[in-house]
């Protein structure tokens, strides 16, 4: 924690440092992660960096069961980085699937694939689609 504090003081606008710190805290306390993300969002000004923090914020809110705030955070991430595949992936995984909104989740996974994700992300997205597709209700 001291290293993250030093890192964010040294370069307060470096989104990956805020993100890594929040990810570490998320395992222990989603509320602590949310406090860190709020601080980071006040100091990170580049849209892709802000989007990554909003995406993580959405996941933290979802973990706490606050789906309205989770959706709002993901909406900000989509607004700031509409072509970021991970935003669609995590939104589908953390918000839509738990609510059994499977057609919407599948649409977001498909959108993530269309946006040419990194190879390791592509594999996760394809696995999610294979997992969900047989469960879709027949229309």
Short mmCIF file of N, CA and C in Angstrom, two decimals:
data_model
loop_
_atom_site.label_atom_id
_atom_site.label_comp_id
_atom_site.label_asym_id
_atom_site.label_seq_id
_atom_site.Cartn_x
_atom_site.Cartn_y
_atom_site.Cartn_z
N UNK A 1 0.82 -1.19 0.00
CA UNK A 1 0.00 0.00 0.00
C UNK A 1 0.86 1.24 0.00
N UNK A 2 1.96 1.19 0.76
CA UNK A 2 2.85 2.35 0.79
C UNK A 2 3.43 2.62 -0.60
N UNK A 3 3.77 1.56 -1.31
CA UNK A 3 4.32 1.75 -2.66
C UNK A 3 3.28 2.35 -3.60
N UNK A 4 2.03 1.92 -3.49
CA UNK A 4 0.99 2.50 -4.33
C UNK A 4 0.77 3.97 -3.96
N UNK A 5 0.79 4.26 -2.68
CA UNK A 5 0.64 5.66 -2.27
C UNK A 5 1.78 6.51 -2.83
N UNK A 6 3.00 5.99 -2.76
CA UNK A 6 4.14 6.73 -3.31
C UNK A 6 4.01 6.87 -4.83
N UNK A 7 3.58 5.81 -5.48
CA UNK A 7 3.43 5.84 -6.94
C UNK A 7 2.37 6.84 -7.38
N UNK A 8 1.26 6.89 -6.69
CA UNK A 8 0.21 7.82 -7.09
C UNK A 8 0.57 9.26 -6.73
N UNK A 9 1.41 9.45 -5.72
CA UNK A 9 1.90 10.80 -5.43
C UNK A 9 2.92 11.23 -6.48
N UNK A 10 3.76 10.28 -6.90
CA UNK A 10 4.80 10.61 -7.90
C UNK A 10 4.18 10.95 -9.25
N UNK A 11 3.16 10.22 -9.64
CA UNK A 11 2.47 10.50 -10.91
C UNK A 11 0.98 10.28 -10.71
N UNK A 12 0.28 11.31 -10.22
CA UNK A 12 -1.13 11.15 -9.91
C UNK A 12 -2.02 10.88 -11.12
N UNK A 13 -1.53 11.15 -12.32
CA UNK A 13 -2.35 10.96 -13.51
C UNK A 13 -2.13 9.60 -14.18
N UNK A 14 -1.37 8.71 -13.54
CA UNK A 14 -1.05 7.40 -14.12
C UNK A 14 -2.14 6.38 -13.75
N UNK A 15 -3.06 6.18 -14.67
CA UNK A 15 -4.21 5.30 -14.42
C UNK A 15 -3.82 3.88 -14.04
N UNK A 16 -2.81 3.26 -14.69
CA UNK A 16 -2.48 1.87 -14.31
C UNK A 16 -2.08 1.71 -12.84
N UNK A 17 -1.46 2.73 -12.25
CA UNK A 17 -1.10 2.62 -10.83
C UNK A 17 -2.36 2.62 -9.97
N UNK A 18 -3.29 3.53 -10.25
CA UNK A 18 -4.56 3.55 -9.51
C UNK A 18 -5.31 2.23 -9.71
N UNK A 19 -5.30 1.74 -10.93
CA UNK A 19 -6.01 0.50 -11.24
C UNK A 19 -5.40 -0.68 -10.48
N UNK A 20 -4.09 -0.79 -10.49
CA UNK A 20 -3.43 -1.90 -9.78
C UNK A 20 -3.70 -1.83 -8.28
N UNK A 21 -3.65 -0.64 -7.73
CA UNK A 21 -3.92 -0.47 -6.30
C UNK A 21 -5.36 -0.88 -5.98
N UNK A 22 -6.29 -0.41 -6.80
CA UNK A 22 -7.70 -0.76 -6.56
C UNK A 22 -7.93 -2.26 -6.72
N UNK A 23 -7.28 -2.87 -7.69
CA UNK A 23 -7.43 -4.33 -7.86
C UNK A 23 -6.93 -5.08 -6.64
N UNK A 24 -5.82 -4.63 -6.07
CA UNK A 24 -5.30 -5.27 -4.86
C UNK A 24 -6.30 -5.12 -3.71
N UNK A 25 -6.85 -3.93 -3.55
CA UNK A 25 -7.79 -3.68 -2.46
C UNK A 25 -9.13 -4.38 -2.68
N UNK A 26 -9.51 -4.57 -3.94
CA UNK A 26 -10.80 -5.18 -4.26
C UNK A 26 -10.94 -6.56 -3.63
N UNK A 27 -9.85 -7.29 -3.55
CA UNK A 27 -9.89 -8.63 -2.97
C UNK A 27 -10.23 -8.57 -1.48
N UNK A 28 -9.79 -7.52 -0.83
CA UNK A 28 -10.02 -7.37 0.61
C UNK A 28 -11.31 -6.61 0.89
N UNK A 29 -11.51 -5.52 0.15
CA UNK A 29 -12.65 -4.66 0.44
C UNK A 29 -13.06 -3.87 -0.80
N UNK A 30 -14.21 -4.21 -1.40
CA UNK A 30 -14.68 -3.42 -2.54
C UNK A 30 -14.87 -1.95 -2.19
N UNK A 31 -15.26 -1.64 -0.96
CA UNK A 31 -15.43 -0.25 -0.56
C UNK A 31 -14.10 0.50 -0.56
N UNK A 32 -13.03 -0.15 -0.11
CA UNK A 32 -11.71 0.47 -0.15
C UNK A 32 -11.28 0.70 -1.60
N UNK A 33 -11.55 -0.26 -2.46
CA UNK A 33 -11.23 -0.11 -3.88
C UNK A 33 -11.99 1.06 -4.48
N UNK A 34 -13.25 1.21 -4.10
CA UNK A 34 -14.05 2.33 -4.62
C UNK A 34 -13.48 3.67 -4.18
N UNK A 35 -13.00 3.76 -2.95
CA UNK A 35 -12.41 5.02 -2.47
C UNK A 35 -11.15 5.36 -3.29
N UNK A 36 -10.35 4.36 -3.57
CA UNK A 36 -9.14 4.57 -4.38
C UNK A 36 -9.51 4.99 -5.80
N UNK A 37 -10.50 4.34 -6.36
CA UNK A 37 -10.91 4.68 -7.73
C UNK A 37 -11.46 6.11 -7.80
N UNK A 38 -12.19 6.53 -6.78
CA UNK A 38 -12.69 7.91 -6.76
C UNK A 38 -11.53 8.90 -6.75
N UNK A 39 -10.50 8.60 -5.96
CA UNK A 39 -9.32 9.47 -5.94
C UNK A 39 -8.67 9.50 -7.32
N UNK A 40 -8.52 8.32 -7.91
CA UNK A 40 -7.89 8.24 -9.22
C UNK A 40 -8.68 8.98 -10.28
N UNK A 41 -9.98 8.86 -10.24
CA UNK A 41 -10.82 9.53 -11.25
C UNK A 41 -10.73 11.05 -11.13
N UNK A 42 -10.36 11.56 -9.99
CA UNK A 42 -10.18 13.01 -9.82
C UNK A 42 -8.84 13.48 -10.38
N UNK A 43 -7.91 12.54 -10.62
CA UNK A 43 -6.55 12.94 -11.01
C UNK A 43 -6.12 12.44 -12.38
N UNK A 44 -6.83 11.46 -12.92
CA UNK A 44 -6.50 10.92 -14.24
C UNK A 44 -7.36 11.66 -15.26
N UNK A 45 -6.71 12.20 -16.27
CA UNK A 45 -7.45 13.03 -17.23
C UNK A 45 -7.55 12.43 -18.62
N UNK A 46 -6.76 11.42 -18.94
CA UNK A 46 -6.86 10.86 -20.28
C UNK A 46 -8.05 9.91 -20.36
N UNK A 47 -8.87 10.03 -21.42
CA UNK A 47 -10.09 9.22 -21.51
C UNK A 47 -9.87 7.71 -21.41
N UNK A 48 -8.86 7.12 -22.08
CA UNK A 48 -8.70 5.67 -21.90
C UNK A 48 -8.36 5.28 -20.46
N UNK A 49 -7.57 6.09 -19.80
CA UNK A 49 -7.24 5.81 -18.39
C UNK A 49 -8.46 5.93 -17.50
N UNK A 50 -9.24 6.97 -17.71
CA UNK A 50 -10.47 7.13 -16.93
C UNK A 50 -11.42 5.96 -17.20
N UNK A 51 -11.52 5.55 -18.46
CA UNK A 51 -12.42 4.44 -18.80
C UNK A 51 -12.03 3.17 -18.06
N UNK A 52 -10.73 2.90 -17.97
CA UNK A 52 -10.30 1.68 -17.26
C UNK A 52 -10.68 1.76 -15.78
N UNK A 53 -10.60 2.97 -15.20
CA UNK A 53 -10.98 3.12 -13.80
C UNK A 53 -12.49 2.99 -13.62
N UNK A 54 -13.26 3.54 -14.55
CA UNK A 54 -14.72 3.38 -14.47
C UNK A 54 -15.12 1.92 -14.63
N UNK A 55 -14.44 1.21 -15.52
CA UNK A 55 -14.75 -0.21 -15.72
C UNK A 55 -14.52 -0.98 -14.41
N UNK A 56 -13.40 -0.73 -13.77
CA UNK A 56 -13.11 -1.39 -12.50
C UNK A 56 -14.09 -0.95 -11.42
N UNK A 57 -14.48 0.32 -11.44
CA UNK A 57 -15.46 0.82 -10.50
C UNK A 57 -16.79 0.09 -10.69
N UNK A 58 -17.19 -0.11 -11.93
CA UNK A 58 -18.41 -0.85 -12.22
C UNK A 58 -18.36 -2.26 -11.63
N UNK A 59 -17.22 -2.91 -11.77
CA UNK A 59 -17.06 -4.24 -11.21
C UNK A 59 -17.13 -4.25 -9.69
N UNK A 60 -16.56 -3.23 -9.06
CA UNK A 60 -16.61 -3.14 -7.59
C UNK A 60 -18.05 -2.93 -7.12
N UNK A 61 -18.77 -2.03 -7.80
CA UNK A 61 -20.18 -1.82 -7.42
C UNK A 61 -20.99 -3.10 -7.63
N UNK A 62 -20.72 -3.80 -8.72
CA UNK A 62 -21.44 -5.05 -8.98
C UNK A 62 -21.16 -6.06 -7.88
N UNK A 63 -19.92 -6.13 -7.43
CA UNK A 63 -19.55 -7.06 -6.36
C UNK A 63 -20.32 -6.76 -5.08
N UNK A 64 -20.59 -5.46 -4.87
CA UNK A 64 -21.35 -5.05 -3.68
C UNK A 64 -22.86 -5.20 -3.88
N UNK A 65 -23.27 -5.55 -5.09
CA UNK A 65 -24.70 -5.70 -5.37
C UNK A 65 -25.39 -4.41 -5.74
N UNK A 66 -24.63 -3.35 -5.95
CA UNK A 66 -25.21 -2.07 -6.33
C UNK A 66 -25.19 -1.96 -7.85
N UNK A 67 -26.18 -2.57 -8.47
CA UNK A 67 -26.18 -2.70 -9.92
C UNK A 67 -26.48 -1.38 -10.64
N UNK A 68 -27.23 -0.50 -10.03
CA UNK A 68 -27.50 0.79 -10.66
C UNK A 68 -26.21 1.60 -10.79
N UNK A 69 -25.42 1.63 -9.74
CA UNK A 69 -24.15 2.35 -9.81
C UNK A 69 -23.16 1.62 -10.70
N UNK A 70 -23.21 0.30 -10.72
CA UNK A 70 -22.34 -0.46 -11.61
C UNK A 70 -22.65 -0.10 -13.06
N UNK A 71 -23.92 -0.08 -13.40
CA UNK A 71 -24.30 0.26 -14.78
C UNK A 71 -23.87 1.69 -15.12
N UNK A 72 -24.03 2.61 -14.20
CA UNK A 72 -23.63 4.00 -14.45
C UNK A 72 -22.12 4.10 -14.70
N UNK A 73 -21.34 3.36 -13.93
CA UNK A 73 -19.89 3.38 -14.11
C UNK A 73 -19.51 2.80 -15.48
N UNK A 74 -20.15 1.69 -15.84
CA UNK A 74 -19.84 1.11 -17.16
C UNK A 74 -20.28 2.04 -18.29
N UNK A 75 -21.38 2.75 -18.11
CA UNK A 75 -21.80 3.71 -19.14
C UNK A 75 -20.73 4.78 -19.34
N UNK A 76 -20.12 5.22 -18.26
CA UNK A 76 -19.03 6.19 -18.38
C UNK A 76 -17.85 5.57 -19.13
N UNK A 77 -17.54 4.32 -18.81
CA UNK A 77 -16.44 3.64 -19.50
C UNK A 77 -16.72 3.54 -20.99
N UNK A 78 -17.96 3.18 -21.36
CA UNK A 78 -18.33 3.09 -22.77
C UNK A 78 -18.23 4.45 -23.45
N UNK A 79 -18.65 5.50 -22.75
CA UNK A 79 -18.61 6.85 -23.32
C UNK A 79 -17.18 7.29 -23.60
N UNK A 80 -16.28 6.99 -22.67
CA UNK A 80 -14.89 7.44 -22.79
C UNK A 80 -14.04 6.57 -23.72
N UNK A 81 -14.35 5.29 -23.80
CA UNK A 81 -13.56 4.37 -24.62
C UNK A 81 -14.51 3.38 -25.30
N UNK A 82 -15.27 3.85 -26.29
CA UNK A 82 -16.28 2.99 -26.91
C UNK A 82 -15.71 1.78 -27.65
N UNK A 83 -14.44 1.82 -27.98
CA UNK A 83 -13.85 0.71 -28.73
C UNK A 83 -12.97 -0.20 -27.86
N UNK A 84 -13.13 -0.13 -26.57
CA UNK A 84 -12.34 -0.96 -25.65
C UNK A 84 -13.08 -2.26 -25.39
N UNK A 85 -12.58 -3.40 -25.89
CA UNK A 85 -13.29 -4.68 -25.73
C UNK A 85 -13.50 -5.10 -24.28
N UNK A 86 -12.53 -4.78 -23.41
CA UNK A 86 -12.65 -5.22 -22.01
C UNK A 86 -13.83 -4.59 -21.31
N UNK A 87 -14.22 -3.37 -21.69
CA UNK A 87 -15.40 -2.75 -21.08
C UNK A 87 -16.63 -3.60 -21.34
N UNK A 88 -16.79 -4.06 -22.57
CA UNK A 88 -17.94 -4.90 -22.93
C UNK A 88 -17.87 -6.26 -22.23
N UNK A 89 -16.67 -6.83 -22.19
CA UNK A 89 -16.50 -8.14 -21.56
C UNK A 89 -16.89 -8.08 -20.07
N UNK A 90 -16.31 -7.12 -19.36
CA UNK A 90 -16.56 -7.07 -17.92
C UNK A 90 -18.00 -6.65 -17.60
N UNK A 91 -18.58 -5.80 -18.41
CA UNK A 91 -19.98 -5.43 -18.21
C UNK A 91 -20.87 -6.67 -18.34
N UNK A 92 -20.64 -7.45 -19.38
CA UNK A 92 -21.43 -8.67 -19.57
C UNK A 92 -21.23 -9.65 -18.42
N UNK A 93 -19.98 -9.85 -18.03
CA UNK A 93 -19.64 -10.83 -17.00
C UNK A 93 -20.12 -10.42 -15.61
N UNK A 94 -19.93 -9.15 -15.26
CA UNK A 94 -20.15 -8.73 -13.89
C UNK A 94 -21.53 -8.14 -13.62
N UNK A 95 -22.19 -7.64 -14.67
CA UNK A 95 -23.48 -6.98 -14.47
C UNK A 95 -24.61 -7.76 -15.14
N UNK A 96 -24.45 -8.08 -16.39
CA UNK A 96 -25.55 -8.68 -17.14
C UNK A 96 -25.78 -10.16 -16.80
N UNK A 97 -24.72 -10.94 -16.77
CA UNK A 97 -24.89 -12.37 -16.46
C UNK A 97 -25.51 -12.62 -15.08
N UNK A 98 -25.02 -11.95 -14.04
CA UNK A 98 -25.64 -12.21 -12.73
C UNK A 98 -27.13 -11.87 -12.68
N UNK A 99 -27.56 -10.97 -13.54
CA UNK A 99 -28.98 -10.61 -13.59
C UNK A 99 -29.75 -11.49 -14.57
N UNK A 100 -29.07 -12.46 -15.15
CA UNK A 100 -29.68 -13.38 -16.13
C UNK A 100 -30.17 -12.63 -17.37
N UNK A 101 -29.53 -11.54 -17.70
CA UNK A 101 -29.84 -10.79 -18.92
C UNK A 101 -28.96 -11.34 -20.04
N UNK A 102 -29.20 -12.61 -20.35
CA UNK A 102 -28.30 -13.35 -21.23
C UNK A 102 -28.24 -12.83 -22.66
N UNK A 103 -29.35 -12.48 -23.30
CA UNK A 103 -29.21 -11.94 -24.67
C UNK A 103 -28.36 -10.66 -24.71
N UNK A 104 -28.52 -9.80 -23.71
CA UNK A 104 -27.69 -8.59 -23.65
C UNK A 104 -26.23 -8.94 -23.39
N UNK A 105 -25.99 -9.90 -22.51
CA UNK A 105 -24.62 -10.31 -22.23
C UNK A 105 -23.97 -10.84 -23.50
N UNK A 106 -24.68 -11.68 -24.21
CA UNK A 106 -24.13 -12.24 -25.45
C UNK A 106 -23.83 -11.14 -26.45
N UNK A 107 -24.72 -10.16 -26.55
CA UNK A 107 -24.48 -9.05 -27.48
C UNK A 107 -23.21 -8.28 -27.10
N UNK A 108 -22.97 -8.10 -25.80
CA UNK A 108 -21.75 -7.39 -25.38
C UNK A 108 -20.51 -8.25 -25.61
N UNK A 109 -20.61 -9.54 -25.38
CA UNK A 109 -19.47 -10.41 -25.70
C UNK A 109 -19.17 -10.37 -27.20
N UNK A 110 -20.20 -10.42 -28.01
CA UNK A 110 -20.01 -10.36 -29.46
C UNK A 110 -19.39 -9.03 -29.87
N UNK A 111 -19.85 -7.94 -29.25
CA UNK A 111 -19.27 -6.63 -29.55
C UNK A 111 -17.80 -6.60 -29.15
N UNK A 112 -17.47 -7.19 -28.04
CA UNK A 112 -16.07 -7.24 -27.60
C UNK A 112 -15.22 -7.97 -28.64
N UNK A 113 -15.73 -9.06 -29.19
CA UNK A 113 -14.98 -9.79 -30.22
C UNK A 113 -14.79 -8.94 -31.47
N UNK A 114 -15.80 -8.19 -31.85
CA UNK A 114 -15.72 -7.34 -33.03
C UNK A 114 -14.64 -6.26 -32.89
N UNK A 115 -14.32 -5.90 -31.67
CA UNK A 115 -13.36 -4.82 -31.40
C UNK A 115 -11.92 -5.32 -31.33
N UNK A 116 -11.68 -6.54 -31.76
CA UNK A 116 -10.32 -7.11 -31.83
C UNK A 116 -9.58 -7.08 -30.50
N UNK A 117 -10.04 -7.87 -29.54
CA UNK A 117 -9.37 -7.89 -28.23
C UNK A 117 -8.00 -8.56 -28.32
N UNK A 118 -7.23 -8.38 -27.26
CA UNK A 118 -5.94 -9.06 -27.15
C UNK A 118 -6.20 -10.57 -27.16
N UNK A 119 -5.23 -11.36 -27.60
CA UNK A 119 -5.45 -12.82 -27.70
C UNK A 119 -5.95 -13.46 -26.41
N UNK A 120 -5.38 -13.10 -25.26
CA UNK A 120 -5.83 -13.71 -24.00
C UNK A 120 -7.26 -13.29 -23.67
N UNK A 121 -7.63 -12.06 -24.02
CA UNK A 121 -9.00 -11.62 -23.80
C UNK A 121 -9.96 -12.31 -24.78
N UNK A 122 -9.53 -12.47 -26.02
CA UNK A 122 -10.35 -13.15 -27.02
C UNK A 122 -10.74 -14.54 -26.53
N UNK A 123 -9.79 -15.24 -25.97
CA UNK A 123 -10.06 -16.60 -25.48
C UNK A 123 -11.13 -16.58 -24.37
N UNK A 124 -11.04 -15.65 -23.44
CA UNK A 124 -12.03 -15.55 -22.36
C UNK A 124 -13.41 -15.21 -22.92
N UNK A 125 -13.45 -14.31 -23.87
CA UNK A 125 -14.73 -13.89 -24.47
C UNK A 125 -15.36 -15.06 -25.22
N UNK A 126 -14.56 -15.77 -25.98
CA UNK A 126 -15.08 -16.93 -26.72
C UNK A 126 -15.59 -18.01 -25.76
N UNK A 127 -14.90 -18.22 -24.65
CA UNK A 127 -15.36 -19.19 -23.66
C UNK A 127 -16.70 -18.76 -23.07
N UNK A 128 -16.84 -17.48 -22.79
CA UNK A 128 -18.11 -16.98 -22.25
C UNK A 128 -19.24 -17.19 -23.24
N UNK A 129 -18.98 -16.93 -24.50
CA UNK A 129 -20.02 -17.13 -25.52
C UNK A 129 -20.40 -18.60 -25.64
N UNK A 130 -19.41 -19.48 -25.59
CA UNK A 130 -19.72 -20.92 -25.65
C UNK A 130 -20.52 -21.35 -24.42
N UNK A 131 -20.21 -20.80 -23.29
CA UNK A 131 -20.91 -21.14 -22.05
C UNK A 131 -22.36 -20.67 -22.10
N UNK A 132 -22.61 -19.49 -22.67
CA UNK A 132 -23.94 -18.90 -22.63
C UNK A 132 -24.83 -19.30 -23.79
N UNK A 133 -24.28 -19.50 -24.94
CA UNK A 133 -25.11 -19.71 -26.12
C UNK A 133 -26.09 -20.86 -25.98
N UNK A 134 -25.70 -22.00 -25.43
CA UNK A 134 -26.69 -23.08 -25.28
C UNK A 134 -27.80 -22.74 -24.29
N UNK A 135 -27.55 -21.77 -23.39
CA UNK A 135 -28.54 -21.41 -22.36
C UNK A 135 -29.55 -20.39 -22.84
N UNK A 136 -29.36 -19.85 -24.03
CA UNK A 136 -30.29 -18.84 -24.53
C UNK A 136 -31.68 -19.42 -24.68
N UNK A 137 -32.69 -18.70 -24.25
CA UNK A 137 -34.06 -19.19 -24.47
C UNK A 137 -34.38 -19.21 -25.95
N UNK A 138 -35.14 -20.18 -26.35
CA UNK A 138 -35.55 -20.30 -27.76
C UNK A 138 -36.58 -19.20 -28.06
N UNK A 139 -36.42 -18.57 -29.23
CA UNK A 139 -37.40 -17.54 -29.59
C UNK A 139 -38.38 -18.04 -30.61
#
